[in-house]
Amino acid sequence: MTLIKYRLAYIFTSVILILLIGLGGILLAIVMQGIRKDTYQNLMNMAQQEAQYIQALIEERLIYVNSLAESDILLDDTISFDEKVAYFEKEAKATGYQVFAYADSNGEATFFTKDHQKVDVSLRSYFQEALKGNANVSDLLISYSTGELSLYYAVPVYKEREIVGAFFGRRDGTV
């Protein structure tokens, strides 16, 4: 009789243990799936917020470059090139740009630096978009002048309501 008691106790204990392990495994799988879903959702929310932040940053930089393009100093022939260089170098240093430049409608860009560097940017997409009237930021590009990764923020330049060129600022593309 005692042998049957022990066998029944052993069988019931085994069944209960198997049920607990099975239910624990199922519960663990359900909890892990919920954690994965929450983690994925949180990552998506963070990515969307970061994308909105970057978009706002780009728009702010384009507005700034556009305000420089609309300033009287850019197209005023009475102001010497050296005065323009001093003004734009000061602005670039204060705002994190490497350099500012103006490109005429043919794509000949003149950088506002002391060495009066000129580069043909007519094939660059940011220049072409600016000539179409669209403020834009380039993809990561290798700068013609420095050979380094750069981002260009370009806007159209208007004179008497006509686009006469593009104004752009170059920023370090590795940031």
XYZ file of N, CA, C and O in Angstrom:
700
model
N 0.802 -1.180 0.000
C 0.000 0.000 0.000
C 0.862 1.268 0.000
O 0.513 2.220 -0.678
N 1.906 1.238 0.771
C 2.761 2.408 0.812
C 3.486 2.606 -0.504
O 3.797 3.728 -0.888
N 3.745 1.480 -1.181
C 4.398 1.577 -2.480
C 3.494 2.308 -3.481
O 3.960 3.132 -4.257
N 2.218 2.056 -3.441
C 1.267 2.702 -4.349
C 1.168 4.194 -4.006
O 1.098 5.040 -4.877
N 1.197 4.505 -2.692
C 1.153 5.904 -2.267
C 2.353 6.672 -2.844
O 2.214 7.790 -3.330
N 3.525 6.080 -2.726
C 4.722 6.754 -3.232
C 4.704 6.898 -4.744
O 5.119 7.922 -5.282
N 4.187 5.836 -5.401
C 4.099 5.923 -6.866
C 3.116 7.018 -7.287
O 3.386 7.788 -8.204
N 1.965 7.069 -6.630
C 0.978 8.109 -6.958
C 1.542 9.506 -6.641
O 1.344 10.456 -7.422
N 2.198 9.652 -5.516
C 2.795 10.938 -5.162
C 3.860 11.320 -6.195
O 3.949 12.484 -6.623
N 4.659 10.344 -6.616
C 5.690 10.586 -7.630
C 5.057 10.997 -8.961
O 5.484 11.945 -9.608
N 3.999 10.286 -9.360
C 3.328 10.590 -10.628
C 2.685 11.976 -10.561
O 2.833 12.783 -11.485
N 1.958 12.293 -9.491
C 1.311 13.594 -9.369
C 2.349 14.729 -9.311
O 2.173 15.775 -9.912
N 3.420 14.480 -8.586
C 4.485 15.478 -8.521
C 5.094 15.703 -9.897
O 5.344 16.841 -10.313
N 5.329 14.634 -10.615
C 5.901 14.737 -11.964
C 4.948 15.483 -12.893
O 5.377 16.345 -13.677
N 3.665 15.153 -12.834
C 2.675 15.815 -13.690
C 2.614 17.312 -13.354
O 2.598 18.162 -14.240
N 2.564 17.614 -12.062
C 2.512 19.033 -11.663
C 3.778 19.766 -12.103
O 3.724 20.888 -12.607
N 4.932 19.129 -11.915
C 6.194 19.738 -12.334
C 6.230 19.977 -13.842
O 6.635 21.052 -14.301
N 5.793 18.998 -14.613
C 5.743 19.139 -16.079
C 4.790 20.267 -16.474
O 5.104 21.089 -17.344
N 3.630 20.340 -15.843
C 2.666 21.409 -16.121
C 3.259 22.785 -15.771
O 3.101 23.747 -16.529
N 3.916 22.868 -14.617
C 4.522 24.147 -14.229
C 5.623 24.572 -15.200
O 5.708 25.742 -15.577
N 6.468 23.632 -15.591
C 7.525 23.955 -16.553
C 6.921 24.372 -17.889
O 7.348 25.357 -18.501
N 5.907 23.645 -18.355
C 5.246 23.987 -19.623
C 4.576 25.340 -19.562
O 4.749 26.179 -20.461
N 3.815 25.607 -18.491
C 3.152 26.906 -18.346
C 4.174 28.030 -18.173
O 4.001 29.131 -18.712
N 5.241 27.749 -17.454
C 6.308 28.747 -17.292
C 6.956 29.085 -18.617
O 7.241 30.248 -18.911
N 7.195 28.069 -19.435
C 7.783 28.301 -20.762
C 6.863 29.117 -21.654
O 7.304 30.028 -22.350
N 5.575 28.763 -21.619
C 4.592 29.518 -22.420
C 4.527 30.969 -21.941
O 4.535 31.907 -22.740
N 4.472 31.159 -20.627
C 4.419 32.502 -20.070
C 5.682 33.288 -20.419
O 5.611 34.468 -20.780
N 6.818 32.645 -20.325
C 8.075 33.293 -20.688
C 8.079 33.717 -22.150
O 8.502 34.826 -22.484
N 7.581 32.867 -23.042
C 7.521 33.205 -24.471
C 6.597 34.397 -24.703
O 6.912 35.295 -25.493
N 5.460 34.430 -24.011
C 4.509 35.537 -24.167
C 5.127 36.840 -23.663
O 5.042 37.893 -24.322
N 5.787 36.797 -22.523
C 6.417 37.993 -21.969
C 7.535 38.481 -22.884
O 7.662 39.684 -23.145
N 8.352 37.577 -23.379
C 9.450 37.964 -24.279
C 8.918 38.589 -25.561
O 9.491 39.556 -26.077
N 7.823 38.043 -26.090
C 7.229 38.611 -27.299
C 6.743 40.034 -27.017
O 6.927 40.945 -27.835
N 6.126 40.257 -25.861
C 5.669 41.599 -25.486
C 6.830 42.566 -25.333
O 6.756 43.726 -25.770
N 7.918 42.089 -24.740
C 9.099 42.942 -24.575
C 9.682 43.300 -25.937
O 10.070 44.446 -26.178
N 9.741 42.327 -26.839
C 10.254 42.608 -28.183
C 9.384 43.642 -28.891
O 9.905 44.565 -29.535
N 8.056 43.480 -28.784
C 7.150 44.440 -29.424
C 7.350 45.836 -28.849
O 7.424 46.820 -29.583
N 7.423 45.928 -27.525
C 7.623 47.228 -26.880
C 8.955 47.847 -27.288
O 9.044 49.043 -27.555
N 9.994 47.026 -27.306
C 11.313 47.519 -27.695
C 11.301 48.020 -29.132
O 11.821 49.096 -29.438
N 10.697 47.255 -30.023
C 10.605 47.658 -31.425
C 9.836 48.969 -31.547
O 10.261 49.883 -32.261
N 8.715 49.080 -30.828
C 7.905 50.299 -30.892
C 8.686 51.496 -30.344
O 8.650 52.581 -30.916
N 9.402 51.283 -29.250
C 10.204 52.371 -28.681
C 11.313 52.797 -29.636
O 11.588 53.995 -29.780
N 11.954 51.841 -30.285
C 12.998 52.174 -31.254
C 12.415 52.940 -32.439
O 13.034 53.890 -32.937
N 11.252 52.542 -32.897
C 10.607 53.255 -34.008
C 10.256 54.685 -33.593
O 10.460 55.630 -34.368
N 9.742 54.846 -32.382
C 9.422 56.199 -31.892
C 10.671 57.052 -31.784
O 10.669 58.230 -32.162
N 11.749 56.469 -31.269
C 13.000 57.215 -31.167
C 13.523 57.601 -32.545
O 14.000 58.720 -32.745
N 13.431 56.690 -33.502
C 13.898 56.983 -34.859
C 13.063 58.099 -35.486
O 13.606 58.989 -36.155
N 11.753 58.076 -35.259
C 10.903 59.133 -35.798
C 11.219 60.479 -35.160
O 11.279 61.498 -35.846
N 11.438 60.487 -33.860
C 11.781 61.733 -33.186
C 13.133 62.257 -33.666
O 13.303 63.461 -33.871
N 14.082 61.361 -33.861
C 15.400 61.771 -34.350
C 15.288 62.310 -35.780
O 15.934 63.306 -36.121
N 14.473 61.673 -36.598
C 14.269 62.146 -37.969
C 13.627 63.533 -37.972
O 14.007 64.399 -38.768
N 12.670 63.750 -37.073
C 12.045 65.070 -36.980
C 13.053 66.113 -36.516
O 13.063 67.248 -37.011
N 13.912 65.742 -35.589
C 14.943 66.658 -35.110
C 15.906 67.021 -36.241
O 16.236 68.193 -36.445
N 16.342 66.014 -36.986
C 17.270 66.264 -38.096
C 16.608 67.119 -39.162
O 17.222 68.041 -39.702
N 15.338 66.851 -39.451
C 14.611 67.653 -40.439
C 14.508 69.105 -39.978
O 14.718 70.033 -40.770
N 14.231 69.322 -38.697
C 14.153 70.679 -38.164
C 15.521 71.365 -38.231
O 15.613 72.558 -38.546
N 16.567 70.614 -37.951
C 17.922 71.161 -38.023
C 18.273 71.564 -39.455
O 18.829 72.642 -39.682
N 17.922 70.725 -40.423
C 18.175 71.036 -41.830
C 17.399 72.282 -42.239
O 17.942 73.182 -42.892
N 16.127 72.343 -41.861
C 15.313 73.503 -42.213
C 15.874 74.782 -41.592
O 15.914 75.834 -42.239
N 16.334 74.683 -40.347
C 16.914 75.851 -39.678
C 18.167 76.314 -40.413
O 18.369 77.509 -40.631
N 18.996 75.382 -40.832
C 20.221 75.744 -41.545
C 19.909 76.334 -42.918
O 20.581 77.270 -43.366
N 18.894 75.785 -43.592
C 18.518 76.333 -44.897
C 17.948 77.745 -44.756
O 18.209 78.616 -45.590
N 17.188 77.971 -43.697
C 16.649 79.317 -43.459
C 17.789 80.294 -43.211
O 17.791 81.419 -43.721
N 18.778 79.849 -42.457
C 19.933 80.715 -42.181
C 20.692 81.038 -43.473
O 21.014 82.200 -43.731
N 20.975 80.013 -44.278
C 21.695 80.232 -45.538
C 20.865 81.129 -46.455
O 21.400 82.015 -47.127
N 19.568 80.923 -46.463
C 18.694 81.758 -47.280
C 18.729 83.214 -46.811
O 18.726 84.136 -47.644
N 18.780 83.429 -45.503
C 18.847 84.807 -45.005
C 20.159 85.469 -45.427
O 20.178 86.660 -45.736
N 21.242 84.701 -45.467
C 22.503 85.263 -45.959
C 22.421 85.569 -47.457
O 22.955 86.575 -47.928
N 21.743 84.689 -48.201
C 21.613 84.894 -49.645
C 20.770 86.124 -49.957
O 20.960 86.767 -50.991
N 19.841 86.451 -49.078
C 18.983 87.608 -49.297
C 19.598 88.904 -48.788
O 19.061 89.984 -49.038
N 20.723 88.801 -48.090
C 21.339 90.021 -47.558
C 21.892 90.866 -48.710
O 22.284 90.358 -49.757
N 21.916 92.151 -48.482
C 22.366 93.084 -49.515
C 23.838 92.923 -49.845
O 24.273 93.243 -50.955
N 24.605 92.420 -48.923
C 26.055 92.340 -49.113
C 26.444 91.387 -50.243
O 27.454 91.601 -50.903
N 25.651 90.389 -50.517
C 26.032 89.355 -51.492
C 26.178 89.908 -52.906
O 27.183 89.671 -53.569
N 25.193 90.626 -53.376
C 25.211 91.095 -54.762
C 25.554 92.581 -54.909
O 25.520 93.110 -56.017
N 25.890 93.225 -53.817
C 26.212 94.654 -53.864
C 27.616 94.847 -54.440
O 28.609 94.426 -53.857
N 27.692 95.497 -55.598
C 28.974 95.713 -56.262
C 29.807 96.815 -55.600
O 31.005 96.929 -55.881
N 29.180 97.631 -54.742
C 29.933 98.694 -54.085
C 30.761 98.169 -52.906
O 31.666 98.851 -52.438
N 30.458 96.972 -52.463
C 31.217 96.361 -51.360
C 32.334 95.530 -51.966
O 32.103 94.705 -52.853
N 33.533 95.731 -51.473
C 34.683 95.016 -52.030
C 34.602 93.526 -51.687
O 33.958 93.124 -50.715
N 35.281 92.755 -52.510
C 35.289 91.302 -52.283
C 35.923 90.977 -50.934
O 35.462 90.067 -50.231
N 36.945 91.709 -50.539
C 37.599 91.455 -49.253
C 36.652 91.719 -48.083
O 36.696 91.013 -47.077
N 35.795 92.722 -48.205
C 34.798 92.981 -47.161
C 33.778 91.850 -47.100
O 33.356 91.429 -46.020
N 33.393 91.342 -48.276
C 32.473 90.204 -48.311
C 33.118 88.975 -47.681
O 32.480 88.244 -46.923
N 34.388 88.758 -47.994
C 35.115 87.623 -47.414
C 35.125 87.740 -45.892
O 34.837 86.771 -45.183
N 35.446 88.922 -45.388
C 35.496 89.122 -43.937
C 34.133 88.840 -43.304
O 34.041 88.163 -42.268
N 33.077 89.332 -43.938
C 31.722 89.130 -43.412
C 31.344 87.644 -43.409
O 30.902 87.115 -42.395
N 31.530 86.990 -44.542
C 31.109 85.587 -44.642
C 32.019 84.643 -43.852
O 31.557 83.627 -43.347
N 33.290 84.963 -43.729
C 34.166 84.142 -42.885
C 33.749 84.247 -41.421
O 33.751 83.259 -40.692
N 33.387 85.447 -41.006
C 32.910 85.651 -39.633
C 31.626 84.856 -39.394
O 31.477 84.178 -38.375
N 30.711 84.916 -40.352
C 29.460 84.168 -40.229
C 29.718 82.654 -40.208
O 29.111 81.916 -39.440
N 30.610 82.191 -41.063
C 30.914 80.762 -41.124
C 31.515 80.278 -39.810
O 31.114 79.232 -39.278
N 32.437 81.034 -39.283
C 33.087 80.648 -38.025
C 32.088 80.628 -36.876
O 32.122 79.730 -36.030
N 31.172 81.574 -36.867
C 30.201 81.675 -35.770
C 29.138 80.586 -35.819
O 28.552 80.252 -34.793
N 28.884 80.021 -36.996
C 27.761 79.088 -37.137
C 28.160 77.666 -37.512
O 27.291 76.833 -37.766
N 29.436 77.373 -37.582
C 29.866 76.003 -37.832
C 30.015 75.612 -39.289
O 30.175 74.436 -39.594
N 29.947 76.576 -40.182
C 30.176 76.293 -41.597
C 31.670 76.397 -41.879
O 32.383 77.160 -41.233
N 32.121 75.649 -42.871
C 33.520 75.753 -43.266
C 33.733 76.976 -44.154
O 34.724 77.683 -44.012
N 32.783 77.185 -45.064
C 32.918 78.296 -46.006
C 31.559 78.543 -46.671
O 30.717 77.653 -46.737
N 31.378 79.763 -47.148
C 30.212 80.114 -47.955
C 30.694 80.447 -49.352
O 31.833 80.875 -49.546
N 29.807 80.257 -50.330
C 30.180 80.534 -51.713
C 28.953 80.992 -52.500
O 27.814 80.677 -52.148
N 29.239 81.710 -53.564
C 28.199 82.127 -54.501
C 28.556 81.566 -55.867
O 29.691 81.673 -56.318
N 27.571 80.924 -56.501
C 27.772 80.401 -57.853
C 26.826 81.129 -58.794
O 25.631 81.238 -58.527
N 27.370 81.610 -59.904
C 26.514 82.277 -60.882
C 25.680 81.229 -61.624
O 25.792 80.038 -61.377
N 24.855 81.671 -62.531
C 23.936 80.748 -63.212
C 24.654 79.731 -64.093
O 24.061 78.723 -64.484
N 25.924 79.951 -64.392
C 26.709 78.985 -65.178
C 27.390 77.941 -64.311
O 27.998 77.004 -64.830
N 27.338 78.131 -63.000
C 27.942 77.163 -62.091
C 29.338 77.509 -61.634
O 29.976 76.708 -60.958
N 29.828 78.684 -61.978
C 31.156 79.081 -61.511
C 31.014 79.637 -60.095
O 30.469 80.717 -59.882
N 31.506 78.868 -59.142
C 31.371 79.236 -57.735
C 32.611 79.969 -57.264
O 33.736 79.567 -57.548
N 32.375 81.033 -56.548
C 33.454 81.794 -55.925
C 33.289 81.654 -54.415
O 32.261 82.028 -53.863
N 34.305 81.081 -53.786
C 34.274 80.904 -52.340
C 34.711 82.196 -51.665
O 35.632 82.867 -52.129
N 34.051 82.514 -50.591
C 34.388 83.719 -49.843
C 35.528 83.399 -48.881
O 35.342 83.260 -47.671
N 36.703 83.254 -49.476
C 37.936 83.007 -48.729
C 38.990 83.983 -49.227
O 38.855 84.557 -50.318
N 40.040 84.122 -48.475
C 41.089 85.082 -48.842
C 41.795 84.730 -50.148
O 42.297 85.597 -50.851
N 41.805 83.444 -50.520
C 42.495 83.048 -51.756
C 41.593 83.117 -52.992
O 42.014 82.739 -54.077
N 40.351 83.583 -52.844
C 39.421 83.791 -53.968
C 39.257 82.517 -54.802
O 39.196 82.587 -56.034
N 39.171 81.393 -54.167
C 39.079 80.117 -54.878
C 37.801 80.050 -55.715
O 36.733 80.459 -55.287
N 37.948 79.516 -56.923
C 36.807 79.334 -57.829
C 36.732 77.868 -58.236
O 37.755 77.239 -58.478
N 35.497 77.351 -58.303
C 35.266 75.955 -58.658
C 34.009 75.897 -59.517
O 33.059 76.640 -59.302
N 34.002 74.982 -60.469
C 32.810 74.767 -61.299
C 31.914 73.755 -60.597
O 32.286 72.598 -60.416
N 30.728 74.199 -60.185
C 29.775 73.321 -59.486
C 28.536 73.045 -60.340
O 27.525 72.582 -59.828
N 28.619 73.300 -61.618
C 27.436 73.192 -62.480
C 26.857 71.784 -62.523
O 25.669 71.625 -62.788
N 27.653 70.766 -62.266
C 27.150 69.386 -62.297
C 26.627 68.902 -60.953
O 26.047 67.822 -60.874
N 26.817 69.677 -59.929
C 26.373 69.266 -58.588
C 24.860 69.425 -58.469
O 24.274 70.425 -58.890
N 24.226 68.436 -57.877
C 22.761 68.437 -57.779
C 22.247 69.559 -56.885
O 21.177 70.119 -57.146
N 22.974 69.897 -55.824
C 22.495 70.979 -54.950
C 22.451 72.307 -55.707
O 21.547 73.110 -55.498
N 23.419 72.529 -56.604
C 23.427 73.743 -57.410
C 22.255 73.738 -58.389
O 21.540 74.731 -58.535
N 22.055 72.622 -59.076
C 20.976 72.515 -60.055
C 19.609 72.703 -59.395
O 18.730 73.357 -59.955
N 19.436 72.132 -58.193
C 18.171 72.308 -57.474
C 17.972 73.765 -57.069
O 16.860 74.279 -57.135
N 19.037 74.406 -56.635
C 18.926 75.815 -56.243
C 18.551 76.679 -57.443
O 17.761 77.613 -57.312
N 19.099 76.362 -58.617
C 18.733 77.131 -59.816
C 17.271 76.929 -60.204
O 16.689 77.781 -60.879
N 16.693 75.820 -59.785
C 15.266 75.580 -60.032
C 14.393 76.299 -59.006
O 13.175 76.247 -59.084
N 15.028 76.932 -58.026
C 14.274 77.674 -57.018
C 14.052 76.912 -55.735
O 13.279 77.347 -54.881
N 14.738 75.784 -55.555
C 14.528 74.945 -54.375
C 15.714 75.028 -53.418
O 16.841 74.721 -53.795
N 15.431 75.412 -52.194
C 16.457 75.332 -51.153
C 16.645 73.854 -50.844
O 15.675 73.103 -50.761
N 17.891 73.414 -50.700
C 18.131 71.981 -50.501
C 19.456 71.736 -49.800
O 20.301 72.614 -49.714
N 19.584 70.508 -49.317
C 20.844 70.067 -48.734
C 21.326 68.884 -49.565
O 20.535 68.056 -50.015
N 22.610 68.838 -49.806
C 23.168 67.782 -50.651
C 23.264 66.474 -49.884
O 23.129 66.434 -48.660
N 23.529 65.421 -50.618
C 23.956 64.177 -49.992
C 25.393 64.393 -49.542
O 25.995 65.420 -49.829
N 25.942 63.411 -48.864
C 27.362 63.512 -48.512
C 28.177 63.500 -49.794
O 28.037 62.601 -50.620
N 28.991 64.514 -49.976
C 29.804 64.647 -51.184
C 31.260 64.850 -50.802
O 31.564 65.312 -49.703
N 32.124 64.530 -51.725
C 33.528 64.846 -51.542
C 33.755 66.220 -52.154
O 33.465 66.446 -53.324
N 34.252 67.113 -51.341
C 34.459 68.492 -51.771
C 35.495 68.565 -52.883
O 36.543 67.926 -52.817
N 35.194 69.359 -53.923
C 36.162 69.587 -54.993
C 37.429 70.243 -54.448
O 38.532 69.945 -54.866
N 37.240 71.152 -53.516
C 38.377 71.948 -53.061
C 39.188 71.291 -51.950
O 40.400 71.465 -51.892
N 38.537 70.527 -51.056
C 39.283 69.948 -49.936
C 39.475 68.444 -50.043
O 40.336 67.888 -49.379
N 38.644 67.776 -50.838
C 38.725 66.318 -50.949
C 38.138 65.598 -49.748
O 38.305 64.391 -49.600
N 37.435 66.312 -48.872
C 36.851 65.727 -47.669
C 35.339 65.598 -47.824
O 34.723 66.260 -48.657
N 34.735 64.749 -46.985
C 33.284 64.611 -46.983
C 32.648 65.912 -46.525
O 33.064 66.496 -45.520
N 31.655 66.354 -47.277
C 31.017 67.628 -46.973
C 29.522 67.561 -47.259
O 29.068 66.760 -48.079
N 28.786 68.418 -46.571
C 27.372 68.651 -46.839
C 27.237 70.093 -47.314
O 27.875 70.996 -46.759
N 26.400 70.295 -48.313
C 26.200 71.638 -48.857
C 24.741 72.034 -48.669
O 23.835 71.298 -49.042
N 24.542 73.206 -48.092
C 23.213 73.782 -47.933
C 23.113 74.891 -48.960
O 23.823 75.902 -48.864
N 22.239 74.695 -49.955
C 22.184 75.623 -51.087
C 20.795 76.233 -51.233
O 19.782 75.552 -51.023
N 20.789 77.499 -51.600
C 19.537 78.221 -51.838
C 19.691 79.071 -53.101
O 20.801 79.433 -53.473
N 18.578 79.368 -53.752
C 18.665 80.240 -54.934
C 18.920 81.690 -54.522
O 18.554 82.114 -53.432
N 19.549 82.426 -55.413
C 19.782 83.859 -55.200
C 18.946 84.605 -56.234
O 19.050 84.336 -57.433
N 18.128 85.517 -55.747
C 17.234 86.274 -56.621
C 17.728 87.702 -56.765
O 18.236 88.302 -55.825
N 17.558 88.213 -57.966
C 17.790 89.637 -58.226
C 16.641 90.098 -59.108
O 16.474 89.570 -60.212
N 15.874 91.028 -58.595
C 14.691 91.518 -59.294
C 13.763 90.369 -59.686
O 13.311 90.248 -60.826
N 13.530 89.487 -58.748
C 12.614 88.335 -58.860
C 13.048 87.271 -59.864
O 12.261 86.435 -60.272
N 14.285 87.300 -60.279
C 14.823 86.268 -61.166
C 15.988 85.585 -60.477
O 16.771 86.228 -59.771
N 16.106 84.289 -60.709
C 17.215 83.545 -60.118
C 18.479 83.846 -60.920
O 18.529 83.633 -62.129
N 19.490 84.353 -60.216
C 20.738 84.710 -60.878
C 21.884 83.792 -60.472
O 22.994 83.911 -61.006
N 21.632 82.906 -59.540
C 22.683 81.993 -59.093
C 22.263 81.245 -57.850
O 21.077 81.168 -57.526
N 23.252 80.697 -57.175
C 22.995 79.929 -55.960
C 24.010 80.340 -54.896
O 25.166 80.623 -55.199
N 23.552 80.360 -53.669
C 24.422 80.622 -52.535
C 24.433 79.359 -51.700
O 23.392 78.756 -51.473
N 25.612 78.947 -51.278
C 25.662 77.724 -50.481
C 26.736 77.794 -49.408
O 27.690 78.554 -49.504
N 26.484 77.007 -48.384
C 27.440 76.874 -47.293
C 27.882 75.431 -47.194
O 27.071 74.509 -47.363
N 29.153 75.221 -46.923
C 29.703 73.866 -46.794
C 29.955 73.581 -45.320
O 30.512 74.389 -44.595
N 29.498 72.387 -44.909
C 29.728 71.915 -43.541
C 30.464 70.599 -43.582
O 30.392 69.872 -44.574
N 31.131 70.284 -42.499
C 31.869 69.027 -42.383
C 30.881 67.864 -42.432
O 29.944 67.799 -41.652
N 31.088 66.934 -43.355
C 30.180 65.810 -43.533
C 30.423 64.664 -42.576
O 29.633 63.719 -42.527
N 31.479 64.718 -41.796
C 31.754 63.619 -40.871
C 31.106 63.846 -39.507
O 31.184 62.975 -38.653
N 30.491 64.998 -39.310
C 29.947 65.303 -37.990
C 28.717 64.473 -37.760
O 27.680 64.599 -38.135
